[in-house]
């Protein structure tokens, strides 16, 4: 059994090496290559199926200590170790670049789009201010705190010394939190709606923030190494973030107008409708990448806009189909990302010489996470009315949910290219260690944590995500949803032009083909 | 406008070159690469959207002279010519291998699977004997006739001279007919059900036959160049064909048992069910490729089996979803294949020096097609009862429908690697010319042809495919469907163990979870 496994693993390696070689020498027999590729992909499909089945079995037995993501990660690591042990001669570095491209081009887009697409508009928009604070300001705080601590640690010889701009890059990449695992448990256990919206919204938007910040730092590092040009960084960041946001929102609105006026739903052109719909997100991603912006940020906002406007312009059949389609594609990509991450963690050369860096950076990101959450929550609570303050349990839960995943890994991979040899290696190894620990530890203990903090809802088995999307639930926080409160909110809506009123009065009528009733019930 | 287009086309080229280079020198900045890749994929998405929209507009105006496939091909050729004109310095050969891999690994599998999956079981099985004759015997006849004529043409100095085994390879690859374009027009116009089943069944199965034959010849050519070992070829062909068939059917049956007993439909695990379902076809493909068989043949039979058995074990929601899913994926892949083919035809180096080869091979494949269809039809009509004979109009329509497409192109690409430089080039150029001509000419004239042969049904607008799948239509041919005929058929079923009775009495009860009624109505 194990031998067969090793053989297959060898074949997977051979696939990559062969593919690389084939590009250099085009006369290699394609039969052999295809055979090796077949075995390699076969192995990956088997790992995927295994992950799905194991995840299913664990969930069925309500064993929350090993979520699906952790299981996938462990499967990947196990297969990677086997492949590593059985095959030490071929250089594992050759296929590394392909790997990263594949990550960014084909695995991340569906995941990020689905994050935006599955965002329940109501709780998201009603907590919009708080989410943006946590995501934008919070991620900036978290990155800076991590960077400063790591820089100081380097100065005090506690850990490997990095230049400050590289510390900022590390801070940015390690501040990207992953929604996958924690949220699946939140859904399973049925946590508070507002807490769910906060955790989900923050982890989705902070990816966008982290990647923009990382890129800004990276381009700053390349072009100018003096620190006088502080506004250059800010400008670069704003350019990437706002440009990508605008491109994503633009593509989303374009798609909504296309589907509003093309009249596919009249002609019953079910397949054409779906084909065009699924091409738009990728179009948004590639458009942003093509003009040098961040595809991830762009596709995220395209997802939000397409869900809110374009989706309602589809025929009913197509609506159901595309929802299921993106759910399916992103599930496959997510599971594959964790497997692939595990595999790569086991295969990649790590520099374990700077063990101090790893230990201290774990300590520092915990501190940074706490500073981020509690300071932002303090600010949000200062502005919010007494009835809508974020309770301390929610703050603790949010602080706890800072699991690091695919985005941090992908950026760490990129840092191997962006930074000098030793620096990139150290950051990559530390990031890897943090991801594995946080996925296994945080992922495994989210269930008990939620119960200990008493933020678990009543319905233990109901799928929370669907409840969010279908329910016509009230705007206000918790139990204080009295009528007077509602009227106050509605009055406030008319006094200050909020996003909700803009949406209701102008955007929805313009971009969707709904009638008045539809708008009101939405 | 044109300049922008050229720039994008350049970027598409750069993408490929960059990707290739990046594998060789892993220190290339990934930002630039991603940007180029973004523009390249953006261009491809734009071509896809353009094809869909043009196809839609043409179909809406009932303009059958330029079907969607022809439109896609022309778009690809146009963009390819632009890219070629604007960029002559970069070597277009570098990305050629990747191209072929991409074709075989990611574009063909969904198309072929969908062919099997959308096969309406009733008309297919009731014409099973005829279809198998046309596909297996007919393709063999067609390949041999083409090969002999081309070989003789070479001997008589009419055309470029090739060794006989290479003539056989050319014969095999050029005998693979493409169902896409012709069938979409058949569906649109509503042709006779049995004719549709014949054309569809033949074009689907003969791909499998052609690829097996091609591979057998190719491996024969490599290992042994004497012609004494005739049984070696037969053995090699049978090994590939039957092995792949068995592996495909085996995976299909495995999946049906998994879904029968796993009980996903009870637990309402909609997403898990769909995830696993969509992984199976690819598993089948990669398994066959991994052990050195033909993935195309394997995935085709997996499609047939999964449609007939596994599909009925899914929950109703999942049934609808996976049908729409495969339809969507294969539509995208199909359109992309024609665009890509057009693009590559315009980009690839062609050897136009052997124009005689092209002209004569076009003549020869027309002869071979006619010999194939009319001789097989003669044989089938000898065996069939008078009421079920294939009318001469259907024979003519079948003969006419021999459009060459993706499979021939992919095999011709492979022949560039398999054969010596000049030979492969000549075959590739001839195949390319044949594909372009047949797609444009046959595709454009299928509508008038069907009307001239008076094989057009009554319902001009009904989607024929759906009618096939849903209708509970009778087994016998044409109007002679009297009760006595049915009873005779039923009696015959009990006398000689036919596939239908085997299916009804053993396979369906064993592999599906349907009740008795379900089986009878199926």
Coordinates of N, CA and C in Angstrom, one line a residue, chain A residues 15 19-20 22-31 33-39 41-42 45-46 48-49 52-53 56 59-60 93-98 100-101 104-106 215 222 262-264 267 269-272 274-276 278-280 282-287 289-292 317 320-322 324-329 331-332 414 417-418, chain B residues 15 19-20 22-31 33-39 41-42 45-46 48-49 52-53 56 59-60 93-98 100-101 104-106 215 222 262-264 267 269-272 274-276 278-280 282-292 317 320-322 324-325 327-329 331-332 414 417-418:
Chain A
X15 N 5.7 14.4 -12.9 CA 4.8 15.3 -13.7 C 5.3 16.7 -13.8
X19 N 6.9 18.4 -17.0 CA 6.2 19.5 -17.7 C 7.3 20.6 -17.9
X20 N 8.1 20.8 -16.9 CA 9.1 21.8 -17.0 C 10.1 21.5 -18.1
X22 N 9.6 19.6 -20.6 CA 9.0 19.6 -21.9 C 9.0 21.0 -22.5
X23 N 8.9 22.0 -21.7 CA 8.9 23.4 -22.2 C 10.3 23.7 -22.8
X24 N 11.3 23.1 -22.2 CA 12.7 23.4 -22.6 C 13.0 22.6 -23.9
X25 N 12.6 21.4 -23.9 CA 12.9 20.5 -25.0 C 11.6 20.0 -25.6
X26 N 11.2 20.6 -26.6 CA 9.8 20.3 -27.1 C 9.7 18.9 -27.8
X27 N 10.8 18.1 -27.9 CA 10.7 16.9 -28.6 C 10.5 15.7 -27.7
X28 N 10.3 15.9 -26.4 CA 10.0 14.9 -25.4 C 8.7 14.2 -25.8
X29 N 8.7 12.9 -25.8 CA 7.5 12.1 -26.2 C 6.3 12.5 -25.3
X30 N 5.2 12.9 -25.9 CA 4.1 13.4 -25.1 C 3.3 12.3 -24.3
X31 N 3.4 11.1 -24.8 CA 2.7 10.0 -24.2 C 3.2 9.9 -22.7
X33 N 4.7 12.0 -20.8 CA 4.3 13.2 -20.0 C 2.9 13.1 -19.5
X34 N 2.0 12.7 -20.5 CA 0.6 12.7 -20.2 C 0.3 11.6 -19.2
X35 N 1.1 10.5 -19.3 CA 0.9 9.5 -18.3 C 1.3 10.0 -16.9
X36 N 2.4 10.6 -16.8 CA 2.9 11.2 -15.5 C 1.9 12.2 -15.0
X37 N 1.4 13.1 -15.9 CA 0.5 14.1 -15.5 C -0.8 13.4 -15.0
X38 N -1.2 12.4 -15.7 CA -2.4 11.6 -15.3 C -2.3 11.1 -13.9
X39 N -1.1 10.5 -13.6 CA -0.9 9.9 -12.3 C -0.9 11.1 -11.2
X41 N -2.3 14.1 -11.4 CA -3.6 14.7 -11.1 C -4.5 13.6 -10.4
X42 N -4.3 12.4 -10.8 CA -5.1 11.3 -10.1 C -4.9 11.4 -8.6
X45 N -6.8 14.3 -7.2 CA -8.2 14.0 -7.1 C -8.5 13.1 -5.9
X46 N -7.6 12.1 -5.7 CA -7.8 11.1 -4.6 C -7.7 11.8 -3.3
X48 N -8.4 15.0 -2.8 CA -9.6 15.8 -2.7 C -10.8 15.0 -2.2
X49 N -11.0 13.8 -2.9 CA -12.1 12.9 -2.5 C -11.9 12.5 -1.0
X52 N -12.9 15.4 1.3 CA -14.3 15.5 1.3 C -15.0 14.5 2.2
X53 N -14.5 13.2 2.0 CA -15.2 12.1 2.7 C -14.8 12.2 4.2
X56 N -16.7 15.0 5.8 CA -18.1 14.7 5.9 C -18.3 13.8 7.1
X59 N -17.8 15.7 10.4 CA -18.9 16.6 10.6 C -20.2 15.9 11.1
X60 N -20.3 14.7 10.5 CA -21.5 13.9 10.8 C -21.4 13.5 12.3
X93 N 12.6 22.5 -6.4 CA 12.5 23.9 -6.6 C 12.0 24.3 -8.0
X94 N 12.1 23.4 -8.9 CA 11.9 23.8 -10.3 C 10.4 24.2 -10.5
X95 N 9.5 23.5 -9.9 CA 8.1 23.7 -10.2 C 7.5 24.8 -9.3
X96 N 8.3 25.4 -8.5 CA 7.8 26.3 -7.5 C 7.1 27.5 -8.1
X97 N 7.6 28.0 -9.1 CA 7.0 29.2 -9.7 C 5.6 28.9 -10.3
X98 N 5.5 27.8 -11.0 CA 4.2 27.4 -11.5 C 3.2 27.3 -10.4
X100 N 3.0 28.9 -7.7 CA 2.5 30.2 -7.2 C 1.5 30.8 -8.2
X101 N 1.8 30.7 -9.5 CA 0.9 31.2 -10.6 C -0.4 30.5 -10.5
X104 N -2.5 31.8 -7.6 CA -3.1 33.1 -7.8 C -4.0 33.2 -8.9
X105 N -3.8 32.4 -10.0 CA -4.6 32.5 -11.2 C -5.8 31.6 -11.1
X106 N -5.7 30.5 -10.5 CA -6.9 29.6 -10.6 C -7.5 29.1 -9.3
X215 N 1.7 44.8 -1.5 CA 2.2 45.3 -2.9 C 2.7 46.7 -2.8
X222 N 11.3 48.2 -3.9 CA 12.0 48.1 -5.2 C 12.5 49.5 -5.7
X262 N -30.3 42.7 -21.7 CA -30.1 41.8 -22.8 C -31.3 40.9 -23.0
X263 N -32.1 40.7 -22.0 CA -33.3 39.9 -22.2 C -33.1 38.5 -22.3
X264 N -32.1 37.9 -21.6 CA -31.9 36.5 -21.7 C -33.0 35.7 -21.1
X267 N -36.0 35.1 -23.4 CA -35.8 34.1 -24.5 C -35.5 32.7 -23.9
X269 N -32.8 31.6 -22.5 CA -31.5 31.2 -22.9 C -30.7 30.9 -21.6
X270 N -31.1 29.9 -21.0 CA -30.5 29.5 -19.7 C -29.0 29.3 -19.7
X271 N -28.6 28.5 -20.7 CA -27.2 28.2 -20.8 C -26.3 29.4 -21.1
X272 N -26.7 30.2 -22.1 CA -26.0 31.4 -22.5 C -25.9 32.3 -21.3
X274 N -25.9 31.6 -18.1 CA -25.0 31.1 -17.1 C -23.5 31.3 -17.6
X275 N -23.3 30.9 -18.8 CA -22.0 31.0 -19.4 C -21.4 32.5 -19.2
X276 N -22.2 33.4 -19.6 CA -21.8 34.8 -19.5 C -21.6 35.2 -18.1
X278 N -20.8 33.4 -15.4 CA -19.6 32.9 -14.8 C -18.3 33.4 -15.4
X279 N -18.4 34.0 -16.6 CA -17.2 34.6 -17.2 C -16.8 36.0 -16.5
X280 N -17.8 36.7 -16.0 CA -17.6 38.0 -15.5 C -16.6 38.1 -14.4
X282 N -14.1 36.3 -13.6 CA -12.8 36.0 -14.1 C -12.3 37.2 -14.9
X283 N -13.3 37.8 -15.6 CA -13.0 39.0 -16.4 C -12.5 40.1 -15.5
X284 N -13.2 40.3 -14.4 CA -12.8 41.3 -13.5 C -11.4 41.1 -12.9
X285 N -11.2 39.8 -12.6 CA -9.9 39.5 -12.0 C -8.8 39.8 -13.0
X286 N -9.0 39.4 -14.2 CA -7.9 39.5 -15.2 C -7.7 40.9 -15.7
X287 N -8.8 41.6 -15.7 CA -8.8 43.0 -16.0 C -7.9 43.8 -15.0
X289 N -5.6 42.5 -12.9 CA -4.2 42.0 -13.0 C -3.6 42.6 -14.3
X290 N -4.3 42.7 -15.3 CA -3.8 43.1 -16.6 C -3.3 44.6 -16.6
X291 N -4.0 45.4 -15.8 CA -3.6 46.8 -15.7 C -2.7 47.0 -14.5
X292 N -2.3 46.0 -13.8 CA -1.3 46.1 -12.7 C -1.9 46.4 -11.4
X317 N -34.1 30.0 -12.5 CA -33.3 28.8 -12.7 C -31.8 29.1 -12.7
X320 N -30.5 30.0 -9.2 CA -30.2 28.8 -8.4 C -28.9 28.1 -8.9
X321 N -28.8 28.1 -10.2 CA -27.6 27.4 -10.7 C -26.3 28.1 -10.4
X322 N -26.3 29.4 -10.6 CA -25.0 30.0 -10.4 C -24.6 30.0 -9.0
X324 N -25.3 27.6 -6.8 CA -24.7 26.3 -6.6 C -23.3 26.1 -7.2
X325 N -23.2 26.7 -8.4 CA -22.0 26.6 -9.2 C -20.8 27.2 -8.5
X326 N -21.0 28.4 -8.0 CA -19.9 29.1 -7.3 C -19.6 28.4 -6.0
X327 N -20.6 27.9 -5.4 CA -20.4 27.2 -4.1 C -19.5 26.0 -4.4
X328 N -19.9 25.3 -5.4 CA -19.2 24.0 -5.7 C -17.7 24.3 -6.1
X329 N -17.5 25.3 -7.0 CA -16.2 25.6 -7.5 C -15.3 26.1 -6.3
X331 N -15.7 25.4 -3.1 CA -15.4 24.3 -2.2 C -14.3 23.5 -2.7
X332 N -14.3 23.2 -4.0 CA -13.2 22.4 -4.5 C -11.9 23.2 -4.4
X414 N 5.2 34.5 -2.5 CA 5.6 35.6 -3.4 C 6.8 36.3 -2.8
X417 N 10.2 35.5 -3.9 CA 10.8 36.1 -5.1 C 11.1 37.5 -4.9
X418 N 10.3 38.2 -4.0 CA 10.5 39.6 -3.8 C 11.7 40.0 -3.0
Chain B
X15 N 2.6 36.3 -22.3 CA 2.2 35.4 -21.2 C 2.9 34.1 -21.3
X19 N 5.7 32.6 -19.1 CA 5.5 31.4 -18.3 C 6.6 30.4 -18.5
X20 N 6.9 30.2 -19.8 CA 8.0 29.3 -20.1 C 9.3 29.7 -19.5
X22 N 9.8 31.6 -17.0 CA 9.7 31.6 -15.5 C 10.1 30.2 -14.9
X23 N 9.8 29.2 -15.7 CA 10.1 27.9 -15.2 C 11.6 27.6 -15.3
X24 N 12.3 28.3 -16.2 CA 13.7 28.2 -16.4 C 14.4 29.0 -15.4
X25 N 14.0 30.3 -15.2 CA 14.7 31.2 -14.3 C 13.7 31.6 -13.2
X26 N 13.7 31.0 -12.1 CA 12.7 31.2 -11.1 C 12.8 32.6 -10.4
X27 N 13.7 33.4 -10.8 CA 13.8 34.7 -10.1 C 13.1 35.9 -10.9
X28 N 12.5 35.6 -12.0 CA 11.7 36.6 -12.7 C 10.6 37.2 -11.8
X29 N 10.5 38.5 -11.8 CA 9.5 39.2 -11.0 C 8.1 38.6 -11.3
X30 N 7.4 38.2 -10.3 CA 6.1 37.6 -10.6 C 5.0 38.6 -11.0
X31 N 5.2 39.8 -10.6 CA 4.2 40.9 -10.9 C 4.0 41.0 -12.4
X33 N 4.8 39.0 -14.8 CA 4.2 37.8 -15.3 C 2.7 37.8 -15.2
X34 N 2.3 38.0 -14.0 CA 0.9 38.0 -13.7 C 0.1 39.0 -14.5
X35 N 0.7 40.2 -14.7 CA 0.1 41.2 -15.5 C -0.1 40.7 -16.9
X36 N 1.0 40.1 -17.4 CA 0.9 39.6 -18.8 C -0.1 38.5 -18.9
X37 N -0.1 37.6 -17.9 CA -1.0 36.5 -17.9 C -2.5 37.0 -17.8
X38 N -2.6 38.1 -17.0 CA -3.9 38.7 -16.9 C -4.5 39.2 -18.2
X39 N -3.6 39.9 -18.9 CA -4.0 40.5 -20.2 C -4.3 39.3 -21.2
X41 N -5.3 36.2 -20.6 CA -6.6 35.5 -20.3 C -7.7 36.4 -20.5
X42 N -7.5 37.7 -20.3 CA -8.6 38.7 -20.5 C -9.0 38.7 -22.0
X45 N -11.0 35.6 -22.6 CA -12.4 35.7 -22.1 C -13.2 36.6 -23.0
X46 N -12.5 37.7 -23.5 CA -13.3 38.6 -24.4 C -13.7 37.8 -25.7
X48 N -14.2 34.7 -25.9 CA -15.3 33.7 -25.5 C -16.6 34.5 -25.5
X49 N -16.7 35.6 -24.8 CA -17.9 36.4 -24.7 C -18.4 36.8 -26.1
X52 N -19.9 33.8 -27.8 CA -21.3 33.5 -27.3 C -22.3 34.5 -27.8
X53 N -21.9 35.8 -27.8 CA -22.9 36.8 -28.2 C -23.2 36.7 -29.7
X56 N -25.3 33.7 -30.4 CA -26.6 34.0 -30.0 C -27.4 34.8 -31.0
X59 N -28.1 32.8 -34.1 CA -29.1 31.8 -33.9 C -30.5 32.5 -33.8
X60 N -30.5 33.7 -33.2 CA -31.8 34.4 -33.0 C -32.4 34.8 -34.4
X93 N 7.0 28.9 -31.3 CA 7.1 27.4 -31.1 C 7.2 27.1 -29.6
X94 N 7.6 28.0 -28.8 CA 8.0 27.7 -27.4 C 6.8 27.2 -26.6
X95 N 5.6 27.8 -26.9 CA 4.5 27.4 -26.0 C 3.6 26.3 -26.6
X96 N 4.2 25.7 -27.7 CA 3.4 24.8 -28.4 C 3.0 23.5 -27.6
X97 N 4.0 23.1 -26.8 CA 3.8 21.9 -26.1 C 2.8 22.1 -25.0
X98 N 2.9 23.2 -24.3 CA 1.9 23.5 -23.3 C 0.5 23.5 -23.9
X100 N -0.7 21.8 -26.3 CA -1.2 20.5 -26.6 C -1.7 19.8 -25.3
X101 N -0.9 20.0 -24.3 CA -1.2 19.4 -22.9 C -2.5 20.0 -22.5
X104 N -5.4 18.5 -24.3 CA -5.8 17.1 -23.9 C -6.2 17.0 -22.4
X105 N -5.6 17.8 -21.6 CA -5.8 17.7 -20.1 C -7.1 18.4 -19.7
X106 N -7.3 19.6 -20.2 CA -8.4 20.4 -19.7 C -9.5 20.8 -20.6
X215 N -3.1 5.7 -31.6 CA -2.0 5.3 -30.6 C -1.4 4.0 -30.9
X222 N 6.9 3.1 -33.4 CA 8.1 3.4 -32.5 C 8.9 2.1 -32.3
X262 N -24.0 5.6 -0.2 CA -23.5 6.6 0.7 C -24.6 7.3 1.4
X263 N -25.7 7.4 0.8 CA -26.8 8.1 1.4 C -26.7 9.6 1.5
X264 N -26.1 10.2 0.5 CA -26.0 11.6 0.5 C -27.3 12.3 0.4
X267 N -29.2 12.7 3.8 CA -28.6 13.8 4.7 C -28.7 15.2 4.1
X269 N -27.0 16.4 1.7 CA -25.6 17.0 1.5 C -25.4 17.3 0.0
X270 N -26.2 18.3 -0.4 CA -26.2 18.7 -1.8 C -24.9 19.0 -2.4
X271 N -24.1 19.8 -1.6 CA -22.8 20.3 -2.2 C -21.8 19.1 -2.2
X272 N -21.7 18.4 -1.2 CA -20.8 17.2 -1.1 C -21.1 16.3 -2.3
X274 N -22.5 16.9 -5.1 CA -22.1 17.5 -6.4 C -20.6 17.5 -6.6
X275 N -19.9 17.8 -5.5 CA -18.4 17.8 -5.5 C -17.9 16.5 -5.9
X276 N -18.4 15.4 -5.3 CA -17.9 14.1 -5.6 C -18.3 13.7 -7.0
X278 N -18.7 15.5 -9.7 CA -18.0 16.1 -10.8 C -16.5 15.7 -10.7
X279 N -16.0 15.1 -9.6 CA -14.7 14.6 -9.6 C -14.5 13.3 -10.3
X280 N -15.6 12.5 -10.4 CA -15.4 11.2 -11.0 C -15.0 11.1 -12.4
X282 N -13.2 13.2 -14.1 CA -11.8 13.5 -14.2 C -10.9 12.4 -13.7
X283 N -11.5 11.8 -12.6 CA -10.8 10.6 -12.0 C -10.6 9.5 -13.1
X284 N -11.7 9.3 -13.8 CA -11.7 8.3 -14.8 C -10.7 8.6 -15.9
X285 N -10.7 9.9 -16.3 CA -9.7 10.3 -17.4 C -8.3 10.1 -16.9
X286 N -8.0 10.5 -15.7 CA -6.6 10.5 -15.2 C -6.2 9.1 -14.9
X287 N -7.1 8.3 -14.5 CA -6.7 6.9 -14.2 C -6.3 6.2 -15.5
X288 N -7.1 6.4 -16.5 CA -6.7 5.8 -17.8 C -5.4 6.3 -18.3
X289 N -5.2 7.7 -18.3 CA -4.0 8.3 -18.8 C -2.8 7.8 -17.9
X290 N -3.0 7.6 -16.6 CA -2.0 7.3 -15.7 C -1.4 5.9 -15.9
X291 N -2.3 5.0 -16.4 CA -1.9 3.6 -16.6 C -1.5 3.4 -18.1
X292 N -1.5 4.5 -18.9 CA -1.1 4.4 -20.3 C -2.2 4.1 -21.3
X317 N -32.4 17.7 -6.8 CA -31.6 19.0 -7.0 C -30.3 18.8 -7.6
X320 N -30.4 18.0 -11.4 CA -30.6 19.2 -12.2 C -29.3 19.9 -12.3
X321 N -28.6 20.1 -11.1 CA -27.4 20.9 -11.1 C -26.3 20.3 -11.9
X322 N -26.0 19.0 -11.8 CA -24.9 18.4 -12.5 C -25.2 18.4 -14.0
X324 N -26.8 20.7 -15.6 CA -26.6 22.1 -16.1 C -25.1 22.4 -16.0
X325 N -24.4 21.8 -15.0 CA -23.0 22.1 -14.8 C -22.2 21.6 -15.9
X327 N -23.2 20.8 -18.9 CA -23.6 21.5 -20.1 C -22.8 22.8 -20.2
X328 N -22.7 23.5 -19.1 CA -22.0 24.8 -19.0 C -20.6 24.6 -19.3
X329 N -19.9 23.7 -18.6 CA -18.5 23.5 -18.7 C -18.1 23.1 -20.1
X331 N -19.9 23.6 -22.9 CA -20.1 24.7 -23.8 C -18.9 25.7 -23.8
X332 N -18.4 26.0 -22.6 CA -17.3 26.9 -22.5 C -16.1 26.3 -23.2
X414 N -0.3 16.2 -32.0 CA 0.5 15.2 -31.4 C 1.4 14.6 -32.5
X417 N 4.9 15.8 -32.8 CA 5.9 15.2 -32.0 C 6.3 13.8 -32.3
X418 N 5.2 13.1 -32.8 CA 5.4 11.6 -33.0 C 6.2 11.3 -34.3

